[in-house]
Coordinates of N, CA, C and O and ligand atoms in Angstrom, one line a residue:
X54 N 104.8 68.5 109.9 CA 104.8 69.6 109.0 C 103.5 69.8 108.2 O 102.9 68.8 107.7
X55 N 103.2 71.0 108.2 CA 101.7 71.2 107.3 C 102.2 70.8 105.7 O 103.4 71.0 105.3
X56 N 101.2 70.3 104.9 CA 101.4 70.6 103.6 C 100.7 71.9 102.6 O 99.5 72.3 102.8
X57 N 101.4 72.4 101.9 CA 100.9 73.6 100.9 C 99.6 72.8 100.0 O 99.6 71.8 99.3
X58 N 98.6 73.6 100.1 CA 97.1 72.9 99.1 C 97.7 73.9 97.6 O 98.0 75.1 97.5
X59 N 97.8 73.1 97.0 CA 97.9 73.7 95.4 C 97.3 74.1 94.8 O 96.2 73.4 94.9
X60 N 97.1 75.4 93.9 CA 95.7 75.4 92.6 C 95.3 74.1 92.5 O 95.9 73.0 92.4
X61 N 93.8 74.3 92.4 CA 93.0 73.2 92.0 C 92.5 72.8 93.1 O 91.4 72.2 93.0
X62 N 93.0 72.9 94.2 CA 91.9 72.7 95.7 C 91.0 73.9 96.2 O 91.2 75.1 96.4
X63 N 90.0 73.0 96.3 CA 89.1 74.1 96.4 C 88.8 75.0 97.3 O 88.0 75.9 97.1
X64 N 90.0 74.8 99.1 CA 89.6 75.8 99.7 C 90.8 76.9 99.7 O 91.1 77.7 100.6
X65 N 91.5 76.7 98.5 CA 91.8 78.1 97.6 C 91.0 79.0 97.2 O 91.4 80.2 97.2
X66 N 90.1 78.8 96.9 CA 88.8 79.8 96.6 C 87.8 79.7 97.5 O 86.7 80.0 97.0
X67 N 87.6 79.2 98.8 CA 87.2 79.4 100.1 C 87.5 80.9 100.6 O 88.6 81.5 100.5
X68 N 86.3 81.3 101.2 CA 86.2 82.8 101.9 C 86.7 82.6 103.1 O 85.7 82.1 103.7
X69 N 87.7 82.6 103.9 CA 87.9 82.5 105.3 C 87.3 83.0 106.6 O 87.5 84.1 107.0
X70 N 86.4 82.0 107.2 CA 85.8 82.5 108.6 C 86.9 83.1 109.4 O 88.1 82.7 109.6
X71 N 86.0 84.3 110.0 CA 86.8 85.1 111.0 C 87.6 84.2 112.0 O 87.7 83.0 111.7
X72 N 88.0 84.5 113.1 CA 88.6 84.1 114.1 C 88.2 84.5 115.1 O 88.8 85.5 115.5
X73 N 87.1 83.6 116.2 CA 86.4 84.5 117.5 C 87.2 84.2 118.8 O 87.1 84.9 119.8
X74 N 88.4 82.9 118.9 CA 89.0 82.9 119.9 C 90.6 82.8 119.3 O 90.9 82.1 118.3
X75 N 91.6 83.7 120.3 CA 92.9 83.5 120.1 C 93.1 82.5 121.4 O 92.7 82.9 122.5
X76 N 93.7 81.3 121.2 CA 94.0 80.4 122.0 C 95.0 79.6 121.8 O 95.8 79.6 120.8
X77 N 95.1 78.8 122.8 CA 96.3 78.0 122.4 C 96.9 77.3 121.4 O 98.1 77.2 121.0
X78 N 95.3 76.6 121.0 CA 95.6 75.9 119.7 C 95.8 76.5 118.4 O 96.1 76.0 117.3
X79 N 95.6 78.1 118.7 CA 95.4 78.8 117.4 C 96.8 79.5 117.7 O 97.1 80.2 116.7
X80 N 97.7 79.5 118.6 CA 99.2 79.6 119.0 C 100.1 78.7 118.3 O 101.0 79.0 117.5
X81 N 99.6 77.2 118.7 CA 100.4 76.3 117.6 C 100.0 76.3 116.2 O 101.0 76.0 115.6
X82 N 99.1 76.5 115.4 CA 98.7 76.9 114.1 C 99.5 77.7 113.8 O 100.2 77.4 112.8
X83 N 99.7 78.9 114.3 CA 100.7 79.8 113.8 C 102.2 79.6 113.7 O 103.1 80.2 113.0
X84 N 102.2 78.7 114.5 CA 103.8 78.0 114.6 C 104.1 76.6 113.7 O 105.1 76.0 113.3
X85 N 103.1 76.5 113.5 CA 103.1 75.7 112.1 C 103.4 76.0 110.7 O 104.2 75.5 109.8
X86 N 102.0 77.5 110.9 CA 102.4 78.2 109.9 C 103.5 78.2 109.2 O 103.7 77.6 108.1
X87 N 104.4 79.0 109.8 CA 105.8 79.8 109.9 C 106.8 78.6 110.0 O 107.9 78.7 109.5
X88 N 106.4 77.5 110.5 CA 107.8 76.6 110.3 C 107.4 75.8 108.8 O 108.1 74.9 108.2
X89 N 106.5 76.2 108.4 CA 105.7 75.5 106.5 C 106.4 76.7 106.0 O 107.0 76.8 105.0
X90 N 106.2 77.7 106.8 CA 106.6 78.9 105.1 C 108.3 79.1 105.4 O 109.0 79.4 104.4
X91 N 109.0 78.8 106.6 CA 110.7 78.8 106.2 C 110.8 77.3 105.5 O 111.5 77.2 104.5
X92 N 110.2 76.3 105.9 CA 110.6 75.1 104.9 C 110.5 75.3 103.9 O 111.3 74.5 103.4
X93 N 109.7 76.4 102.4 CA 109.3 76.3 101.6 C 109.7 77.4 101.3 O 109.3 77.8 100.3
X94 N 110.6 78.4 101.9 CA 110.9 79.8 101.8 C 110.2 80.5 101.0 O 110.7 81.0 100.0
X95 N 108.9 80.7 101.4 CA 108.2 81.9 101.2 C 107.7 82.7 101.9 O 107.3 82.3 103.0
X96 N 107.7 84.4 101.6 CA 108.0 85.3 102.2 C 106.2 85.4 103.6 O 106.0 86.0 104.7
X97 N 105.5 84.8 102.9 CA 104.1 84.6 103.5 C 103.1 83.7 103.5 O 102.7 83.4 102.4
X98 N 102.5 83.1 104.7 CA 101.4 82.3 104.0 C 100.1 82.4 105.0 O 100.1 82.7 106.2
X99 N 99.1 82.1 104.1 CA 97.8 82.2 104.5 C 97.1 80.7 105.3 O 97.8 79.7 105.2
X100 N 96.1 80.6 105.8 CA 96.0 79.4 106.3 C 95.5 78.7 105.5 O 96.0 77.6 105.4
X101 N 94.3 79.1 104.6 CA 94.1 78.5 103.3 C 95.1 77.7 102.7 O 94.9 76.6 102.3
X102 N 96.5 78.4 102.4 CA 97.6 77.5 102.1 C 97.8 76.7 102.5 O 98.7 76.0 101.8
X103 N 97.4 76.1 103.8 CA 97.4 74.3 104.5 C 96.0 74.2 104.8 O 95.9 73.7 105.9
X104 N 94.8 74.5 104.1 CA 93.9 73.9 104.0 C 92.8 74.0 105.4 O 92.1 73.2 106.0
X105 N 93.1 75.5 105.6 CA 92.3 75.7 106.7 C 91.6 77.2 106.5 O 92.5 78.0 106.4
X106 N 90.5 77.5 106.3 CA 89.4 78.0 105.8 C 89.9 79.4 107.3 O 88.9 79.3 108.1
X107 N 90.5 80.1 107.7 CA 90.1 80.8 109.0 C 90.6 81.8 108.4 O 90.8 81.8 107.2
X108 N 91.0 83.1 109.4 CA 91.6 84.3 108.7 C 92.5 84.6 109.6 O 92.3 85.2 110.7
X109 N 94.2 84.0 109.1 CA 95.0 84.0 109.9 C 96.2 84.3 108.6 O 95.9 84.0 107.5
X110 N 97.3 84.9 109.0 CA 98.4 85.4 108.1 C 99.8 85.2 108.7 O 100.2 85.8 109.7
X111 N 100.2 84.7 108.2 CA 102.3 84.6 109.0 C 102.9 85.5 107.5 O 102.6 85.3 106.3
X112 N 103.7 86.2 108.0 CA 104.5 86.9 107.0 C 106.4 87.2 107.4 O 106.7 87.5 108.5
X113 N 107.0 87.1 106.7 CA 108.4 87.5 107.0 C 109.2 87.7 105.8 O 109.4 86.7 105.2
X114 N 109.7 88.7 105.3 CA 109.9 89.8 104.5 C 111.6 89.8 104.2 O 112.2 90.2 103.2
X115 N 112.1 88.9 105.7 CA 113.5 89.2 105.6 C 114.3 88.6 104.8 O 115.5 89.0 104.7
X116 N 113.4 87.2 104.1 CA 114.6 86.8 103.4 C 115.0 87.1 102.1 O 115.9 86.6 101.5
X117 N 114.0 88.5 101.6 CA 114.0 88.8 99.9 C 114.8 90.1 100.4 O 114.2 91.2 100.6
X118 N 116.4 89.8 100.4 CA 117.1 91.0 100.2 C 116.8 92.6 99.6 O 116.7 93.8 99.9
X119 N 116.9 92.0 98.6 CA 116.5 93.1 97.0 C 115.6 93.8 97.6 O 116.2 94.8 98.0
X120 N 114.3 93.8 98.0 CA 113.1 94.0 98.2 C 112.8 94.8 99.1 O 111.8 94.3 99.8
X121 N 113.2 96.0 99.6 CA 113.0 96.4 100.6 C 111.7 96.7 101.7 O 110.8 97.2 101.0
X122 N 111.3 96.7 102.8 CA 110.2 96.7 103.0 C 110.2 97.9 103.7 O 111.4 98.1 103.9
X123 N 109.0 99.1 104.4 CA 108.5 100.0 104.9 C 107.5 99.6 105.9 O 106.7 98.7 105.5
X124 N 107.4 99.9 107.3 CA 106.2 99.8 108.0 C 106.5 100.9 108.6 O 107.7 101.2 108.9
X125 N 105.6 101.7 108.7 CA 105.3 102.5 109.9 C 104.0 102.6 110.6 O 103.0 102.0 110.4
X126 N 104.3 103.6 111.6 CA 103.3 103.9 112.6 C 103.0 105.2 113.7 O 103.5 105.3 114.8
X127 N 102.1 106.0 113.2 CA 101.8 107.1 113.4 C 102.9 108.4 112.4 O 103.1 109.5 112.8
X128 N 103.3 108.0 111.6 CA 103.9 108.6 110.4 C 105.4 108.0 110.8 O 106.3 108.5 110.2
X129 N 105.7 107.3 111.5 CA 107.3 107.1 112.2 C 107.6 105.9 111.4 O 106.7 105.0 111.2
X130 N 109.0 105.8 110.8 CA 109.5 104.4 110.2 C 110.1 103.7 111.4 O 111.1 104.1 112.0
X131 N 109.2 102.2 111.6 CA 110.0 101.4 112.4 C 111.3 100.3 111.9 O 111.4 100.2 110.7
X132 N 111.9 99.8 112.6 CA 112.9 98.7 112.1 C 112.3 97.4 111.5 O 112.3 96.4 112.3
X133 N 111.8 97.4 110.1 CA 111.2 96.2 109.6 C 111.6 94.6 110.7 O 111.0 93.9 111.5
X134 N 113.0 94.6 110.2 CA 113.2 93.2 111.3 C 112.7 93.0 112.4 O 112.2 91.9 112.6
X135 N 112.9 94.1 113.4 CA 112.3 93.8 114.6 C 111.3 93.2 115.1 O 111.2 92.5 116.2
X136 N 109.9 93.6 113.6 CA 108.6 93.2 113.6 C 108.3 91.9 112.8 O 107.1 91.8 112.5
X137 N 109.3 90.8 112.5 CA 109.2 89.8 111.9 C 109.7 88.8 112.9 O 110.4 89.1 113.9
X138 N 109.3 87.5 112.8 CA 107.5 87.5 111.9 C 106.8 88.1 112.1 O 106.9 88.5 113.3
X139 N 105.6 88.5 111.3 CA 104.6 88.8 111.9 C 103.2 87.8 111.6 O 103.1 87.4 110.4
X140 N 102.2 87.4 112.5 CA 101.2 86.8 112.7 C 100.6 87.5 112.8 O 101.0 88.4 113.6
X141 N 99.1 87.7 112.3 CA 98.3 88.7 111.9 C 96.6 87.7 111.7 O 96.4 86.8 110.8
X142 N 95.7 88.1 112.6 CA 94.3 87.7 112.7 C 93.8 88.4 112.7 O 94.0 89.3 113.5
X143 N 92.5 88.4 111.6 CA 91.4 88.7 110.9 C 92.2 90.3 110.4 O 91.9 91.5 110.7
X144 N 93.1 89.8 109.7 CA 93.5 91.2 109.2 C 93.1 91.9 108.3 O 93.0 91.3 107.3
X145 N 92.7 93.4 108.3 CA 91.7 94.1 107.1 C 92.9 95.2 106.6 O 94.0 95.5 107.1
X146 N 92.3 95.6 105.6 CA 93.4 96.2 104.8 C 92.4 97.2 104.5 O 91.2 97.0 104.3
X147 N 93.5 98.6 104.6 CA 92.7 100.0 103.3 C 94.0 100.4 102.6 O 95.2 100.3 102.9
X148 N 93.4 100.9 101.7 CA 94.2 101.0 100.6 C 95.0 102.5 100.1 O 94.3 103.4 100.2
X149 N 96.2 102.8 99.7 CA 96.7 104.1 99.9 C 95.9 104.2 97.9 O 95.8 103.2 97.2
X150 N 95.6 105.6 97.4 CA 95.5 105.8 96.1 C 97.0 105.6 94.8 O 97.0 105.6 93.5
X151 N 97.6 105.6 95.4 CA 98.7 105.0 94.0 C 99.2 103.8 94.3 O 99.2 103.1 95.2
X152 N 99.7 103.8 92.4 CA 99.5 101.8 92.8 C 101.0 101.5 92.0 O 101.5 102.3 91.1
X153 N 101.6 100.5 92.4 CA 102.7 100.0 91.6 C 102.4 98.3 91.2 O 101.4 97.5 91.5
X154 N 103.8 98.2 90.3 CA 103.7 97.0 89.9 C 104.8 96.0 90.3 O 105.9 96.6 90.3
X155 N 104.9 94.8 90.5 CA 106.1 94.3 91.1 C 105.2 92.2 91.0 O 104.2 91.6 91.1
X156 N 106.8 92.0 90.8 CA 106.6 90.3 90.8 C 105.9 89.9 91.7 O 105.8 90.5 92.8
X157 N 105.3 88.4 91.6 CA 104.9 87.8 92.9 C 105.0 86.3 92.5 O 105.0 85.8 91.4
X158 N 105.0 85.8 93.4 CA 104.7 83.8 92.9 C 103.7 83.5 94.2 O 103.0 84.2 94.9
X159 N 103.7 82.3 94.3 CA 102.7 82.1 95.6 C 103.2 80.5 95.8 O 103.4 79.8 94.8
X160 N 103.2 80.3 96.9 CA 103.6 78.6 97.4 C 102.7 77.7 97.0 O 103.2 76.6 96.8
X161 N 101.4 77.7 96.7 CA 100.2 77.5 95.9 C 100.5 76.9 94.4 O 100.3 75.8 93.9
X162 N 101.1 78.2 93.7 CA 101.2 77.8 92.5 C 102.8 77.7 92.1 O 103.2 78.8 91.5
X163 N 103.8 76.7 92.2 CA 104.7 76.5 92.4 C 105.2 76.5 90.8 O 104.4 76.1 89.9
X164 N 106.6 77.2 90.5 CA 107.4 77.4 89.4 C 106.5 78.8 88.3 O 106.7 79.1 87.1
X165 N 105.3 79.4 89.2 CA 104.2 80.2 88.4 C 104.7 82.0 88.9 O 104.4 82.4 90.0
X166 N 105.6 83.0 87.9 CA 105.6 84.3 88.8 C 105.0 85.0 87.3 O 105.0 84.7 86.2
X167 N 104.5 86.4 88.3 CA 104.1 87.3 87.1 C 103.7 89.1 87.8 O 103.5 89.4 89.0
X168 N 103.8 89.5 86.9 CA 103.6 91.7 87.6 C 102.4 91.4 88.0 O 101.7 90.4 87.7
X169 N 102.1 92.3 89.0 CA 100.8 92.4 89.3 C 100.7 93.7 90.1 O 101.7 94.0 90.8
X170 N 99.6 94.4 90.0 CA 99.5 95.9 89.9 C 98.8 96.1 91.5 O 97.6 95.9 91.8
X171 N 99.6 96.5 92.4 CA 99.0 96.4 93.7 C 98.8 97.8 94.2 O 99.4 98.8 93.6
X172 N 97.9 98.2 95.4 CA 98.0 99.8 96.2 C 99.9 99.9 96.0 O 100.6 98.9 95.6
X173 N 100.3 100.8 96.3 CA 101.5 101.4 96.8 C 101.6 101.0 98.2 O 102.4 100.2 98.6
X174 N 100.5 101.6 99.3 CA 100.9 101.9 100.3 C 99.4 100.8 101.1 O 98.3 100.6 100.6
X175 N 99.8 100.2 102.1 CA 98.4 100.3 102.6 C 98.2 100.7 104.2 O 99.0 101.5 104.8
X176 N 97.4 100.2 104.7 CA 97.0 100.4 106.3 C 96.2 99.3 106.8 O 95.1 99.1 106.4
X177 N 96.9 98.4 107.8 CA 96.6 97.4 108.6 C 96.0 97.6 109.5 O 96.4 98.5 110.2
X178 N 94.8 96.7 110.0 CA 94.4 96.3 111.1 C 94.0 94.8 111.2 O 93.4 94.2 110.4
X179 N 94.5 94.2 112.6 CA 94.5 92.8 112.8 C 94.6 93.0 114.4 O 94.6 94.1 115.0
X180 N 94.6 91.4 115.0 CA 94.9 91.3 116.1 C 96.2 90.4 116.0 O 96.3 89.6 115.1
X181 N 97.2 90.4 117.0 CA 98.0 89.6 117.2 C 97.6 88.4 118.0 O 96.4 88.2 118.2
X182 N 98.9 87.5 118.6 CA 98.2 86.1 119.0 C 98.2 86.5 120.6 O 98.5 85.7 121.5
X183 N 98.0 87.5 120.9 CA 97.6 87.8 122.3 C 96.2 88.5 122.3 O 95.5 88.7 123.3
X184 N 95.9 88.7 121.2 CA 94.5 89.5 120.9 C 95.0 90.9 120.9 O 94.1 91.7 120.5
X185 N 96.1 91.2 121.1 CA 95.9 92.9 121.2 C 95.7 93.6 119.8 O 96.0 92.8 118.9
X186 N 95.4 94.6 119.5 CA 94.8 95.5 118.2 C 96.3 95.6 117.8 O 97.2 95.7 118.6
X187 N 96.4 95.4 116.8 CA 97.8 96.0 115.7 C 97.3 96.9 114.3 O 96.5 96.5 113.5
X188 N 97.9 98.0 114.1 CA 98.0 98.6 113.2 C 99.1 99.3 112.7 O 99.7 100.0 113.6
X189 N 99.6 99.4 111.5 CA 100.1 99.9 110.8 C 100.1 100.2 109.7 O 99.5 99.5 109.0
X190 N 101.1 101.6 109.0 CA 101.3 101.2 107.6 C 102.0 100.8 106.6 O 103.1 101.2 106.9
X191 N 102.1 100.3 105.7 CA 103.3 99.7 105.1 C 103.4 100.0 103.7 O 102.4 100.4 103.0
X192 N 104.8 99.7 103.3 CA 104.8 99.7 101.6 C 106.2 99.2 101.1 O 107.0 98.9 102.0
X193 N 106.7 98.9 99.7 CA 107.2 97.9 99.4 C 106.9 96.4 99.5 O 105.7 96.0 99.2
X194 N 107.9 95.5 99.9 CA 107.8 94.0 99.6 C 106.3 93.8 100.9 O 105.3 93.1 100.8
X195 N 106.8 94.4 101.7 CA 105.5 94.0 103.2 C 104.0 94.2 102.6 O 103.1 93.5 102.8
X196 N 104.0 95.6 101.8 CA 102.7 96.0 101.6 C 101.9 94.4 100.6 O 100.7 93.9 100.6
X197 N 103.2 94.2 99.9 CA 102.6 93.6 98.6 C 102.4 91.9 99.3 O 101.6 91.0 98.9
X198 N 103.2 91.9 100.2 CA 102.9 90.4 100.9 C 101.5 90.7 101.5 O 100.8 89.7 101.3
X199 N 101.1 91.5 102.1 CA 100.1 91.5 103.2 C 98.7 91.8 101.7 O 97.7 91.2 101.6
X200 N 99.1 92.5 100.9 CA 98.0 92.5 100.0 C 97.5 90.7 99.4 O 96.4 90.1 99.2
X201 N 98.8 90.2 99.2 CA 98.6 89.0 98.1 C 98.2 88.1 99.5 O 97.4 87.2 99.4
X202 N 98.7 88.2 100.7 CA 98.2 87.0 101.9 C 96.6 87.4 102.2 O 95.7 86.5 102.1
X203 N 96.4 88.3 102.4 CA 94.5 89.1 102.7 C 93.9 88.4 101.8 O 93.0 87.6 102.0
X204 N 94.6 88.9 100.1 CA 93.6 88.3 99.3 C 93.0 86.5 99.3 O 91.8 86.1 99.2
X205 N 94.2 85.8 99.4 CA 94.1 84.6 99.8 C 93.0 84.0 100.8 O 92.3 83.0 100.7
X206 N 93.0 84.9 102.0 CA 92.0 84.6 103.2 C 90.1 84.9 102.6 O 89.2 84.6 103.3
X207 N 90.0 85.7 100.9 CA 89.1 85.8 100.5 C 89.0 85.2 99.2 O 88.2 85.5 98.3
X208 N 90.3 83.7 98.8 CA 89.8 83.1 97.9 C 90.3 83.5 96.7 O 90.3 82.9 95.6
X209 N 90.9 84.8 97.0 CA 91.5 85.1 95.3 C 93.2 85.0 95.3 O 93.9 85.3 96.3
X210 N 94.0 84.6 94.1 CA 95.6 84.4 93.8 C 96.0 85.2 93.1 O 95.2 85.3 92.2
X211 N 97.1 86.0 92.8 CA 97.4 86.3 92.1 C 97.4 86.5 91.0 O 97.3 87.5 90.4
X212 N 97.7 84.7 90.1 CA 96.6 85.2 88.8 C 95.9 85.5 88.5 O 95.5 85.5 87.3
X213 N 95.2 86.0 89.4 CA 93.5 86.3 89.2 C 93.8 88.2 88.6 O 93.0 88.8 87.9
X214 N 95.1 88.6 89.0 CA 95.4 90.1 89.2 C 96.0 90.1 88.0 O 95.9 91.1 87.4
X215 N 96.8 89.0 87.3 CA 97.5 89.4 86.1 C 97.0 90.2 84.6 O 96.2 89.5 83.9
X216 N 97.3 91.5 84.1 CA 97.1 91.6 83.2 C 96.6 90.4 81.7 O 96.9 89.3 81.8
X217 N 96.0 90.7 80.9 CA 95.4 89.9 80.1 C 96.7 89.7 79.5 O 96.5 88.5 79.3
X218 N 97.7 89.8 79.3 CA 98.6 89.2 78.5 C 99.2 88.1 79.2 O 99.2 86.9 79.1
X219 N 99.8 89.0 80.0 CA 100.9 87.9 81.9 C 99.7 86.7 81.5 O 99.9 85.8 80.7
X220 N 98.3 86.8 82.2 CA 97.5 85.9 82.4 C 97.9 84.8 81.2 O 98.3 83.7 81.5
X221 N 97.8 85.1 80.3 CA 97.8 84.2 79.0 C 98.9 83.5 79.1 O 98.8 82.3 79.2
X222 N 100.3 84.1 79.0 CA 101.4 83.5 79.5 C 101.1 82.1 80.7 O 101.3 80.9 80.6
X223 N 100.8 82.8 81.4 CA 100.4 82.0 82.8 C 100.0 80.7 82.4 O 100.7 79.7 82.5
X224 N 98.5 80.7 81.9 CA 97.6 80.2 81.8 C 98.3 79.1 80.6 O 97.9 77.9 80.6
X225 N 99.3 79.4 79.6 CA 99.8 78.2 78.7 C 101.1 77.5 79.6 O 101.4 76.3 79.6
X226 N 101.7 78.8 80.4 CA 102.6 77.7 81.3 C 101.6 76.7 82.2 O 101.2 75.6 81.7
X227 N 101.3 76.9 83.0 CA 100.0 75.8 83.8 C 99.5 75.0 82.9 O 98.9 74.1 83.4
X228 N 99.5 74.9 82.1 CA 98.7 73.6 80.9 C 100.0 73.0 80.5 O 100.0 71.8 80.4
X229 N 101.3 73.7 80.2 CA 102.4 72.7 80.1 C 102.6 72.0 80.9 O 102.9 70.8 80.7
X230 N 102.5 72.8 82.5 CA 102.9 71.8 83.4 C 101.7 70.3 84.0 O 101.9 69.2 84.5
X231 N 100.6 71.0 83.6 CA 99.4 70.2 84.3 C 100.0 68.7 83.0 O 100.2 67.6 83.4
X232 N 100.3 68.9 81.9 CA 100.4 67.7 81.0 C 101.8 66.8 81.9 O 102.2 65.7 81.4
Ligands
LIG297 NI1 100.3 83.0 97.8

């Protein structure tokens, strides 16, 4: 089983190198992935999260009920489930102009949640683990997973996003716990 790297390791704030071969070994990595993020039930994880510096993403959406998620493609809504998990290389993100706000935690910073002010909507591009081009767009819980997992593969966490208040909150809970 992979282990989760916690705030305070440094290749949390590592920029993640691209990805120039989809291969076998980068087949089992992803299957790693995903058997670390149902052990830990989180809805997403980055590789950075077990300590691997590349630009790779596992996501799956299905187990936050409440939460509903959106993808489509070519304006058409597909069946979220169908498309889970999803594994997602060197994935880039654009951004739709309105933004919402909604909880997040991260497997990173364990017992730590707080709002954070994300696009609404965005638009994906990645490769899957056959190499083929994947695109879509998404919004709700998927949008905000694939925003907070992207960011990670560039080093930044969600507290980094919290308002100056949340943050301060944050920042005295984490010193309770670091004691
Ligand atoms: Ni996270």
């Amino acid at each position: 089983m992979l282990e989760i790297t916690k705030l305070g390791h440094p290749v949390l704030r590592a920029k993640a190198e691209p990805i120039r071969e989809i291969d076998a070994a980068l087949r089992r990595f992803a299957a790693d992935m995903l058997e670390a993020m149902y052990e830990h039930e989180g809805c997403g994880l980055a590789a950075n999260q077990v300590g691997v510096a590349r630009r790779i993403i596992v996501i799956d959406t299905r187990g936050a009920k409440n939460r509903p998620s959106v993808l489509r493609l070519g304006g058409k809504s597909l069946p979220v489930h169908k498309h889970m998990p999803m594994v997602l290389v060197n994935p880039e993100l654009e951004f739709g102009p309105e933004r919402e706000s909604g909880d997040e935690a991260c497997l990173s910073i364990p017992g730590i949640h707080g709002d954070v002010d994300r696009a609404r909507v965005v638009r994906l591009r990645a490769l899957d683990l056959d190499g083929a081009a994947v695109e879509f767009e998404a919004e709700g819980l998927l949008s905000r997973a694939l925003q907070h997992e992207v960011d990670h593969l560039d080093g930044i966490l969600f507290i980094d996003r919290l308002d100056a208040e949340e943050r301060k909150r944050v920042a005295d809970e984490l010193h309770a716990m670091a004691r």
